[in-house]
Amino acid sequence: YPLRRQRQMCIRDRSTQSTGSFLEGMDNSIVISRLIYTGVLVGASLLLYSLTRGESRKLKNVKHIRIKAEYESFSTVLKHSRASVFFEKFLKRCYMDETLVCWRYIQQYKQKDETDRKSLNEDILTRFCRSGSNEEVNAPSEIKKKVLENYHSLELSKFTELEKSLYDMLNLDAWPRYLNSPEYKECIEEKVPTKTLIKCLDEFDGIGESIFLGGGISGCSDWQVLATEALEKKCPGLVILNPRRDFFDVNDSSQSEIQIKWEHKHLHMATAVMFWFPCETLCPITLYELGTWTIISKQSGKKIFVGCHPDYKRKMDVEIQTKLANPDITVVTGMDLMIDSIVAWWNDKSNNK
């Protein structure tokens, strides 16, 4: 393996050494069945313990004051696509939405080369600066006159004064009023997350709906990257909990325990869990986790998604064992179908809010 792949070999190899020796010599089908069965027993035990002790994990009930602090920063919300929807809604009600649109056009203008800046330059001038336009911004007339006089100029600094004027209107005028608006209250009640990708060792604050990317890590390709890219594009606002680290120090024995504890904690925090079985390895720990969460989800209602690569060697075992343990869980074949099922679930949740 390349050096980068060697560094990414997960703790699962180390944590399964004792398991490997115990299972050595057994038929593969017996191994798979015992792993899933053991997981089911553990899941049932954990559920019974939780019910008898009355320890329901209400990790989503974050204190109002904590959520509020996340959204009192104008710059933070401005960069967050989902949270900014509520601010945009407020601006539209106050007939100020063109101010934010124009400011964003200027941000794009500054990032383009001279060829691409031409069309943006015309849009900014004709839509937002020309007198009588339906979207004319309420900036000082001398600033708008200055940029119109330099109509054909494509200098990067052309809209600097206009940009500052728009930003001040949004930050100093609109923002304080927004914090006392019904739109802001709606944003707080929805608990919109400010960070939608949580990697191992990062801590999830419990704000927002989330999904845990369970599945193979060691000895297989980084499928989590592909899944993350697809979910970020198709499920805006969904928090992704990714257990794969960018770097794992195989020489530090303490990292194994840290990894296992992080995964255990965030599996419980997640709104939903996906289990993906790649073709490169049997993923014994993932089989164990699937057995555990199959039985827990049956009682708790946590959404579980299960998918296998077409060439995963024990695909049939996973399909049969999962169906026997919880008929409500459908095992799909292929990453595309896995993503589609998650997107359908997310769209349904979003439409019912």
mmCIF file of C-alpha atoms in Angstrom:
data_model
loop_
_atom_site.group_PDB
_atom_site.id
_atom_site.type_symbol
_atom_site.label_atom_id
_atom_site.label_comp_id
_atom_site.label_asym_id
_atom_site.label_seq_id
_atom_site.Cartn_x
_atom_site.Cartn_y
_atom_site.Cartn_z
ATOM 1 C CA TYR A 1 0.000 0.000 0.000
ATOM 2 C CA PRO A 2 1.133 3.619 -0.517
ATOM 3 C CA LEU A 3 2.397 5.418 2.572
ATOM 4 C CA ARG A 4 -0.803 7.505 2.834
ATOM 5 C CA ARG A 5 -2.938 4.361 2.813
ATOM 6 C CA GLN A 6 -0.735 2.782 5.479
ATOM 7 C CA ARG A 7 -1.222 5.818 7.690
ATOM 8 C CA GLN A 8 -4.974 5.585 7.268
ATOM 9 C CA MET A 9 -5.171 1.928 8.268
ATOM 10 C CA CYS A 10 -7.730 2.100 11.021
ATOM 11 C CA ILE A 11 -7.636 0.995 14.596
ATOM 12 C CA ARG A 12 -10.104 -1.673 13.595
ATOM 13 C CA ASP A 13 -7.234 -3.859 12.447
ATOM 14 C CA ARG A 14 -5.726 -3.669 15.904
ATOM 15 C CA SER A 15 -9.010 -3.929 17.763
ATOM 16 C CA THR A 16 -10.002 -7.052 15.829
ATOM 17 C CA GLN A 17 -6.762 -9.014 16.317
ATOM 18 C CA SER A 18 -8.178 -10.969 19.236
ATOM 19 C CA THR A 19 -11.431 -11.488 17.335
ATOM 20 C CA GLY A 20 -9.498 -12.818 14.346
ATOM 21 C CA SER A 21 -7.711 -15.455 16.403
ATOM 22 C CA PHE A 22 -10.978 -16.529 18.041
ATOM 23 C CA LEU A 23 -12.708 -16.940 14.695
ATOM 24 C CA GLU A 24 -9.765 -18.564 12.929
ATOM 25 C CA GLY A 25 -10.676 -21.834 11.249
ATOM 26 C CA MET A 26 -14.428 -21.195 11.185
ATOM 27 C CA ASP A 27 -16.445 -21.221 7.986
ATOM 28 C CA ASN A 28 -17.101 -17.680 6.701
ATOM 29 C CA SER A 29 -20.870 -18.013 6.851
ATOM 30 C CA ILE A 30 -20.663 -19.137 10.481
ATOM 31 C CA VAL A 31 -18.374 -16.179 11.271
ATOM 32 C CA ILE A 32 -20.789 -13.680 9.707
ATOM 33 C CA SER A 33 -23.804 -15.180 11.447
ATOM 34 C CA ARG A 34 -22.099 -15.187 14.848
ATOM 35 C CA LEU A 35 -20.930 -11.591 14.493
ATOM 36 C CA ILE A 36 -24.397 -10.337 13.585
ATOM 37 C CA TYR A 37 -26.038 -12.518 16.243
ATOM 38 C CA THR A 38 -23.601 -11.234 18.874
ATOM 39 C CA GLY A 39 -24.391 -7.683 17.821
ATOM 40 C CA VAL A 40 -28.114 -8.340 18.161
ATOM 41 C CA LEU A 41 -27.635 -9.720 21.674
ATOM 42 C CA VAL A 42 -25.529 -6.731 22.686
ATOM 43 C CA GLY A 43 -28.108 -4.357 21.200
ATOM 44 C CA ALA A 44 -30.901 -6.026 23.130
ATOM 45 C CA SER A 45 -28.876 -5.879 26.352
ATOM 46 C CA LEU A 46 -28.097 -2.191 25.874
ATOM 47 C CA LEU A 47 -31.739 -1.413 25.158
ATOM 48 C CA LEU A 48 -32.956 -3.321 28.223
ATOM 49 C CA TYR A 49 -30.366 -1.575 30.392
ATOM 50 C CA SER A 50 -31.430 1.817 29.074
ATOM 51 C CA LEU A 51 -35.102 1.116 29.703
ATOM 52 C CA THR A 52 -34.607 -0.208 33.231
ATOM 53 C CA ARG A 53 -32.321 2.633 34.227
ATOM 54 C CA GLY A 54 -34.475 5.243 32.524
ATOM 55 C CA GLU A 55 -31.499 6.770 30.777
ATOM 56 C CA SER A 56 -32.913 8.192 27.567
ATOM 57 C CA ARG A 57 -30.292 10.122 25.659
ATOM 58 C CA LYS A 58 -31.805 13.519 24.930
ATOM 59 C CA LEU A 59 -28.752 14.906 23.179
ATOM 60 C CA LYS A 60 -30.805 17.006 20.778
ATOM 61 C CA ASN A 61 -32.295 19.140 23.554
ATOM 62 C CA VAL A 62 -29.584 21.795 23.478
ATOM 63 C CA LYS A 63 -30.200 24.787 25.716
ATOM 64 C CA HIS A 64 -31.791 27.772 24.000
ATOM 65 C CA ILE A 65 -29.050 30.118 25.184
ATOM 66 C CA ARG A 66 -26.371 27.969 23.526
ATOM 67 C CA ILE A 67 -28.183 27.892 20.194
ATOM 68 C CA LYS A 68 -28.839 31.603 20.352
ATOM 69 C CA ALA A 69 -25.135 32.369 20.756
ATOM 70 C CA GLU A 70 -24.372 30.512 17.514
ATOM 71 C CA TYR A 71 -26.569 32.910 15.519
ATOM 72 C CA GLU A 72 -25.758 36.271 17.053
ATOM 73 C CA SER A 73 -22.742 36.524 14.752
ATOM 74 C CA PHE A 74 -23.643 38.209 11.469
ATOM 75 C CA SER A 75 -20.562 36.899 9.652
ATOM 76 C CA THR A 76 -21.246 33.288 10.737
ATOM 77 C CA VAL A 77 -24.829 33.210 9.489
ATOM 78 C CA LEU A 78 -23.913 35.026 6.272
ATOM 79 C CA LYS A 79 -21.619 32.140 5.309
ATOM 80 C CA HIS A 80 -24.047 29.391 6.331
ATOM 81 C CA SER A 81 -26.433 28.496 3.506
ATOM 82 C CA ARG A 82 -29.263 27.092 5.627
ATOM 83 C CA ALA A 83 -29.161 29.617 8.471
ATOM 84 C CA SER A 84 -28.954 32.547 6.036
ATOM 85 C CA VAL A 85 -32.338 31.541 4.586
ATOM 86 C CA PHE A 86 -34.065 33.050 7.622
ATOM 87 C CA PHE A 87 -32.067 36.280 7.360
ATOM 88 C CA GLU A 88 -32.926 36.493 3.651
ATOM 89 C CA LYS A 89 -36.581 35.959 4.518
ATOM 90 C CA PHE A 90 -36.400 38.889 6.954
ATOM 91 C CA LEU A 91 -34.686 41.118 4.371
ATOM 92 C CA LYS A 92 -37.350 40.351 1.798
ATOM 93 C CA ARG A 93 -40.085 41.304 4.247
ATOM 94 C CA CYS A 94 -38.268 44.592 4.883
ATOM 95 C CA TYR A 95 -37.666 45.236 1.163
ATOM 96 C CA MET A 96 -33.890 44.951 1.630
ATOM 97 C CA ASP A 97 -33.191 41.630 -0.083
ATOM 98 C CA GLU A 98 -31.475 43.322 -3.050
ATOM 99 C CA THR A 99 -28.818 44.622 -0.630
ATOM 100 C CA LEU A 100 -27.639 41.106 0.209
ATOM 101 C CA VAL A 101 -27.944 39.889 -3.390
ATOM 102 C CA CYS A 102 -25.804 42.775 -4.654
ATOM 103 C CA TRP A 103 -23.207 42.214 -1.910
ATOM 104 C CA ARG A 104 -22.945 38.545 -2.922
ATOM 105 C CA TYR A 105 -22.555 39.494 -6.578
ATOM 106 C CA ILE A 106 -19.602 41.663 -5.605
ATOM 107 C CA GLN A 107 -18.016 38.727 -3.748
ATOM 108 C CA GLN A 108 -18.279 36.660 -6.931
ATOM 109 C CA TYR A 109 -16.906 39.542 -8.995
ATOM 110 C CA LYS A 110 -13.754 39.676 -6.873
ATOM 111 C CA GLN A 111 -13.107 35.959 -7.315
ATOM 112 C CA LYS A 112 -13.361 35.909 -11.118
ATOM 113 C CA ASP A 113 -10.718 36.649 -13.743
ATOM 114 C CA GLU A 114 -11.119 39.668 -15.999
ATOM 115 C CA THR A 115 -13.024 37.761 -18.709
ATOM 116 C CA ASP A 116 -15.682 36.455 -16.316
ATOM 117 C CA ARG A 117 -15.961 39.771 -14.467
ATOM 118 C CA LYS A 118 -17.506 41.458 -17.522
ATOM 119 C CA SER A 119 -20.977 39.904 -17.206
ATOM 120 C CA LEU A 120 -21.034 40.363 -13.437
ATOM 121 C CA ASN A 121 -20.012 43.996 -13.860
ATOM 122 C CA GLU A 122 -22.991 44.631 -16.135
ATOM 123 C CA ASP A 123 -25.391 42.864 -13.774
ATOM 124 C CA ILE A 124 -24.245 44.860 -10.744
ATOM 125 C CA LEU A 125 -24.457 48.180 -12.575
ATOM 126 C CA THR A 126 -27.743 47.677 -14.430
ATOM 127 C CA ARG A 127 -29.648 45.772 -11.728
ATOM 128 C CA PHE A 128 -28.439 47.434 -8.536
ATOM 129 C CA CYS A 129 -26.899 50.836 -9.346
ATOM 130 C CA ARG A 130 -28.881 52.321 -12.227
ATOM 131 C CA SER A 131 -31.524 54.837 -11.149
ATOM 132 C CA GLY A 132 -35.076 53.550 -11.533
ATOM 133 C CA SER A 133 -34.112 49.868 -11.541
ATOM 134 C CA ASN A 134 -36.518 47.573 -9.666
ATOM 135 C CA GLU A 135 -33.567 46.250 -7.615
ATOM 136 C CA GLU A 136 -31.689 49.517 -7.058
ATOM 137 C CA VAL A 137 -29.849 49.353 -3.726
ATOM 138 C CA ASN A 138 -30.243 52.066 -1.112
ATOM 139 C CA ALA A 139 -26.550 53.021 -1.138
ATOM 140 C CA PRO A 140 -25.331 56.657 -1.217
ATOM 141 C CA SER A 141 -25.997 58.180 -4.662
ATOM 142 C CA GLU A 142 -22.405 59.429 -5.003
ATOM 143 C CA ILE A 143 -21.080 55.875 -4.655
ATOM 144 C CA LYS A 144 -23.459 54.526 -7.312
ATOM 145 C CA LYS A 145 -22.677 57.471 -9.591
ATOM 146 C CA LYS A 146 -18.952 56.808 -9.271
ATOM 147 C CA VAL A 147 -19.164 53.155 -10.358
ATOM 148 C CA LEU A 148 -21.543 54.018 -13.215
ATOM 149 C CA GLU A 149 -19.082 56.597 -14.544
ATOM 150 C CA ASN A 150 -16.495 53.819 -14.734
ATOM 151 C CA TYR A 151 -18.968 51.480 -16.447
ATOM 152 C CA HIS A 152 -16.443 49.544 -18.558
ATOM 153 C CA SER A 153 -13.732 49.300 -15.927
ATOM 154 C CA LEU A 154 -13.093 45.759 -14.650
ATOM 155 C CA GLU A 155 -10.669 46.566 -11.839
ATOM 156 C CA LEU A 156 -10.941 44.368 -8.731
ATOM 157 C CA SER A 157 -11.266 47.423 -6.479
ATOM 158 C CA LYS A 158 -14.073 48.964 -8.531
ATOM 159 C CA PHE A 159 -16.865 48.095 -6.086
ATOM 160 C CA THR A 160 -14.916 48.457 -2.820
ATOM 161 C CA GLU A 161 -16.861 51.480 -1.565
ATOM 162 C CA LEU A 162 -20.194 50.030 -2.624
ATOM 163 C CA GLU A 163 -19.368 46.714 -0.968
ATOM 164 C CA LYS A 164 -18.532 48.430 2.343
ATOM 165 C CA SER A 165 -21.707 50.507 2.205
ATOM 166 C CA LEU A 166 -23.864 47.417 1.617
ATOM 167 C CA TYR A 167 -22.128 45.451 4.353
ATOM 168 C CA ASP A 168 -22.636 48.265 6.863
ATOM 169 C CA MET A 169 -26.342 48.441 6.003
ATOM 170 C CA LEU A 170 -26.706 44.710 6.552
ATOM 171 C CA ASN A 171 -24.569 44.469 9.682
ATOM 172 C CA LEU A 172 -25.375 47.728 11.472
ATOM 173 C CA ASP A 173 -28.961 48.328 10.381
ATOM 174 C CA ALA A 174 -30.684 45.108 9.288
ATOM 175 C CA TRP A 175 -28.915 42.641 11.583
ATOM 176 C CA PRO A 176 -29.879 44.179 14.982
ATOM 177 C CA ARG A 177 -33.515 44.313 13.854
ATOM 178 C CA TYR A 178 -33.340 40.727 12.592
ATOM 179 C CA LEU A 179 -32.312 39.504 16.068
ATOM 180 C CA ASN A 180 -35.699 40.673 17.367
ATOM 181 C CA SER A 181 -37.704 39.365 14.411
ATOM 182 C CA PRO A 182 -40.011 36.329 14.068
ATOM 183 C CA GLU A 183 -37.647 35.009 11.377
ATOM 184 C CA TYR A 184 -34.806 34.849 13.890
ATOM 185 C CA LYS A 185 -37.054 33.083 16.393
ATOM 186 C CA GLU A 186 -37.957 30.567 13.694
ATOM 187 C CA CYS A 187 -34.255 29.970 13.017
ATOM 188 C CA ILE A 188 -33.557 29.333 16.694
ATOM 189 C CA GLU A 189 -36.448 26.913 17.066
ATOM 190 C CA GLU A 190 -35.313 24.903 14.058
ATOM 191 C CA LYS A 191 -31.811 24.489 15.581
ATOM 192 C CA VAL A 192 -29.969 24.919 12.289
ATOM 193 C CA PRO A 193 -26.387 23.561 12.565
ATOM 194 C CA THR A 194 -23.477 25.889 11.822
ATOM 195 C CA LYS A 195 -21.129 23.029 10.911
ATOM 196 C CA THR A 196 -22.302 20.139 8.740
ATOM 197 C CA LEU A 197 -19.198 17.928 8.571
ATOM 198 C CA ILE A 198 -17.846 16.431 11.797
ATOM 199 C CA LYS A 199 -14.751 14.222 11.506
ATOM 200 C CA CYS A 200 -13.356 11.877 14.123
ATOM 201 C CA LEU A 201 -11.848 13.769 17.102
ATOM 202 C CA ASP A 202 -14.108 16.773 16.355
ATOM 203 C CA GLU A 203 -17.063 17.075 18.719
ATOM 204 C CA PHE A 204 -20.661 17.307 17.525
ATOM 205 C CA ASP A 205 -22.776 19.732 19.583
ATOM 206 C CA GLY A 206 -26.024 17.901 18.832
ATOM 207 C CA ILE A 207 -27.593 20.773 16.877
ATOM 208 C CA GLY A 208 -29.428 19.599 13.767
ATOM 209 C CA GLU A 209 -30.300 16.289 12.114
ATOM 210 C CA SER A 210 -27.257 14.059 11.559
ATOM 211 C CA ILE A 211 -26.113 10.823 9.947
ATOM 212 C CA PHE A 212 -23.197 8.592 11.002
ATOM 213 C CA LEU A 213 -21.110 7.079 8.183
ATOM 214 C CA GLY A 214 -20.606 3.556 9.505
ATOM 215 C CA GLY A 215 -18.674 1.019 7.461
ATOM 216 C CA GLY A 216 -15.249 -0.158 6.375
ATOM 217 C CA ILE A 217 -12.211 2.020 7.048
ATOM 218 C CA SER A 218 -9.061 -0.093 7.163
ATOM 219 C CA GLY A 219 -8.047 -1.992 4.064
ATOM 220 C CA CYS A 220 -10.548 -0.249 1.779
ATOM 221 C CA SER A 221 -10.859 2.883 -0.326
ATOM 222 C CA ASP A 222 -12.020 6.179 1.166
ATOM 223 C CA TRP A 223 -15.669 5.772 0.206
ATOM 224 C CA GLN A 224 -16.594 8.269 2.948
ATOM 225 C CA VAL A 225 -15.308 11.116 0.735
ATOM 226 C CA LEU A 226 -17.676 10.166 -2.086
ATOM 227 C CA ALA A 227 -20.601 9.737 0.299
ATOM 228 C CA THR A 228 -19.882 13.088 1.971
ATOM 229 C CA GLU A 229 -19.687 14.969 -1.342
ATOM 230 C CA ALA A 230 -22.993 13.489 -2.505
ATOM 231 C CA LEU A 231 -24.816 14.133 0.781
ATOM 232 C CA GLU A 232 -23.527 17.704 1.121
ATOM 233 C CA LYS A 233 -24.838 18.438 -2.362
ATOM 234 C CA LYS A 234 -28.191 16.669 -2.106
ATOM 235 C CA CYS A 235 -29.002 17.026 1.616
ATOM 236 C CA PRO A 236 -28.186 20.635 2.584
ATOM 237 C CA GLY A 237 -28.256 21.098 6.346
ATOM 238 C CA LEU A 238 -27.731 17.424 7.204
ATOM 239 C CA VAL A 239 -24.790 17.013 9.610
ATOM 240 C CA ILE A 240 -22.388 14.253 8.508
ATOM 241 C CA LEU A 241 -20.490 12.353 11.204
ATOM 242 C CA ASN A 242 -17.420 10.788 9.564
ATOM 243 C CA PRO A 243 -15.323 8.382 11.694
ATOM 244 C CA ARG A 244 -12.433 8.213 9.209
ATOM 245 C CA ARG A 245 -9.474 10.342 10.247
ATOM 246 C CA ASP A 246 -7.188 12.215 7.874
ATOM 247 C CA PHE A 247 -4.281 10.674 9.769
ATOM 248 C CA PHE A 248 -4.147 7.830 12.267
ATOM 249 C CA ASP A 249 -0.943 7.212 14.229
ATOM 250 C CA VAL A 250 -0.612 3.421 14.265
ATOM 251 C CA ASN A 251 2.326 3.710 16.681
ATOM 252 C CA ASP A 252 0.183 5.336 19.382
ATOM 253 C CA SER A 253 -1.730 2.560 21.159
ATOM 254 C CA SER A 254 -4.003 5.039 22.960
ATOM 255 C CA GLN A 255 -5.572 6.116 19.662
ATOM 256 C CA SER A 256 -7.511 2.861 19.357
ATOM 257 C CA GLU A 257 -9.509 3.495 22.517
ATOM 258 C CA ILE A 258 -10.061 7.149 21.570
ATOM 259 C CA GLN A 259 -11.414 6.105 18.174
ATOM 260 C CA ILE A 260 -13.743 3.470 19.593
ATOM 261 C CA LYS A 261 -15.147 5.846 22.223
ATOM 262 C CA TRP A 262 -15.686 8.621 19.647
ATOM 263 C CA GLU A 263 -17.583 6.244 17.375
ATOM 264 C CA HIS A 264 -19.688 4.856 20.229
ATOM 265 C CA LYS A 265 -20.662 8.339 21.396
ATOM 266 C CA HIS A 266 -21.538 9.679 17.950
ATOM 267 C CA LEU A 267 -23.439 6.567 16.911
ATOM 268 C CA HIS A 268 -25.790 7.320 19.804
ATOM 269 C CA MET A 269 -25.965 11.033 18.956
ATOM 270 C CA ALA A 270 -26.802 10.523 15.278
ATOM 271 C CA THR A 271 -30.357 10.863 13.983
ATOM 272 C CA ALA A 272 -29.615 8.149 11.424
ATOM 273 C CA VAL A 273 -26.845 5.642 10.742
ATOM 274 C CA MET A 274 -25.668 4.224 7.450
ATOM 275 C CA PHE A 275 -23.679 0.992 7.235
ATOM 276 C CA TRP A 276 -21.690 0.476 4.041
ATOM 277 C CA PHE A 277 -19.903 -2.774 3.212
ATOM 278 C CA PRO A 278 -17.176 -2.258 0.570
ATOM 279 C CA CYS A 279 -15.787 -5.071 -1.557
ATOM 280 C CA GLU A 280 -12.205 -4.986 -0.238
ATOM 281 C CA THR A 281 -12.805 -6.394 3.264
ATOM 282 C CA LEU A 282 -15.411 -8.319 5.305
ATOM 283 C CA CYS A 283 -15.649 -5.486 7.896
ATOM 284 C CA PRO A 284 -16.164 -7.688 11.006
ATOM 285 C CA ILE A 285 -16.584 -4.723 13.371
ATOM 286 C CA THR A 286 -19.180 -3.144 11.070
ATOM 287 C CA LEU A 287 -21.089 -6.437 11.073
ATOM 288 C CA TYR A 288 -21.025 -6.373 14.871
ATOM 289 C CA GLU A 289 -22.264 -2.757 14.925
ATOM 290 C CA LEU A 290 -24.990 -3.519 12.393
ATOM 291 C CA GLY A 291 -26.286 -6.341 14.580
ATOM 292 C CA THR A 292 -26.313 -4.039 17.606
ATOM 293 C CA TRP A 293 -28.099 -1.142 15.919
ATOM 294 C CA THR A 294 -30.535 -3.322 14.003
ATOM 295 C CA ILE A 295 -32.191 -4.382 17.254
ATOM 296 C CA ILE A 296 -31.837 -0.964 18.951
ATOM 297 C CA SER A 297 -33.441 0.811 15.984
ATOM 298 C CA LYS A 298 -36.391 -1.548 16.101
ATOM 299 C CA GLN A 299 -37.302 -0.166 19.531
ATOM 300 C CA SER A 300 -35.904 3.383 19.423
ATOM 301 C CA GLY A 301 -36.931 4.324 15.886
ATOM 302 C CA LYS A 302 -33.447 5.464 14.844
ATOM 303 C CA LYS A 303 -33.244 5.353 11.048
ATOM 304 C CA ILE A 304 -30.802 2.753 9.680
ATOM 305 C CA PHE A 305 -29.531 2.529 6.094
ATOM 306 C CA VAL A 306 -27.630 -0.538 4.922
ATOM 307 C CA GLY A 307 -25.820 -0.996 1.629
ATOM 308 C CA CYS A 308 -23.318 -3.399 0.083
ATOM 309 C CA HIS A 309 -20.927 -3.153 -2.811
ATOM 310 C CA PRO A 310 -22.064 -5.621 -5.520
ATOM 311 C CA ASP A 311 -18.852 -7.625 -4.936
ATOM 312 C CA TYR A 312 -19.018 -7.711 -1.131
ATOM 313 C CA LYS A 313 -18.377 -11.375 -0.303
ATOM 314 C CA ARG A 314 -21.011 -11.802 2.406
ATOM 315 C CA LYS A 315 -23.715 -9.668 0.810
ATOM 316 C CA MET A 316 -26.336 -12.419 0.985
ATOM 317 C CA ASP A 317 -25.621 -13.004 4.696
ATOM 318 C CA VAL A 318 -26.146 -9.320 5.464
ATOM 319 C CA GLU A 319 -29.406 -9.239 3.505
ATOM 320 C CA ILE A 320 -30.876 -12.346 5.134
ATOM 321 C CA GLN A 321 -29.705 -11.672 8.694
ATOM 322 C CA THR A 322 -30.880 -8.039 8.580
ATOM 323 C CA LYS A 323 -34.292 -9.006 7.234
ATOM 324 C CA LEU A 324 -34.718 -11.604 9.967
ATOM 325 C CA ALA A 325 -33.694 -9.166 12.717
ATOM 326 C CA ASN A 326 -35.618 -6.139 11.432
ATOM 327 C CA PRO A 327 -37.776 -6.450 8.286
ATOM 328 C CA ASP A 328 -38.177 -2.652 8.141
ATOM 329 C CA ILE A 329 -34.533 -2.216 7.095
ATOM 330 C CA THR A 330 -33.869 -2.585 3.368
ATOM 331 C CA VAL A 331 -30.380 -3.598 2.221
ATOM 332 C CA VAL A 332 -29.490 -1.917 -1.077
ATOM 333 C CA THR A 333 -26.751 -2.789 -3.568
ATOM 334 C CA GLY A 334 -24.486 0.046 -4.700
ATOM 335 C CA MET A 335 -23.509 3.416 -3.266
ATOM 336 C CA ASP A 336 -25.838 5.323 -5.623
ATOM 337 C CA LEU A 337 -28.897 3.515 -4.277
ATOM 338 C CA MET A 338 -27.664 4.067 -0.733
ATOM 339 C CA ILE A 339 -27.376 7.827 -1.324
ATOM 340 C CA ASP A 340 -30.775 7.917 -3.056
ATOM 341 C CA SER A 341 -32.469 6.286 -0.072
ATOM 342 C CA ILE A 342 -30.867 8.787 2.319
ATOM 343 C CA VAL A 343 -31.850 11.724 0.097
ATOM 344 C CA ALA A 344 -35.462 10.485 -0.052
ATOM 345 C CA TRP A 345 -35.551 10.224 3.756
ATOM 346 C CA TRP A 346 -34.027 13.709 4.135
ATOM 347 C CA ASN A 347 -36.431 15.318 1.665
ATOM 348 C CA ASP A 348 -39.354 13.715 3.491
ATOM 349 C CA LYS A 349 -38.129 15.090 6.833
ATOM 350 C CA SER A 350 -37.570 18.541 5.337
ATOM 351 C CA ASN A 351 -41.032 18.647 3.757
ATOM 352 C CA ASN A 352 -42.705 17.660 7.031
ATOM 353 C CA LYS A 353 -41.025 20.360 9.130
#
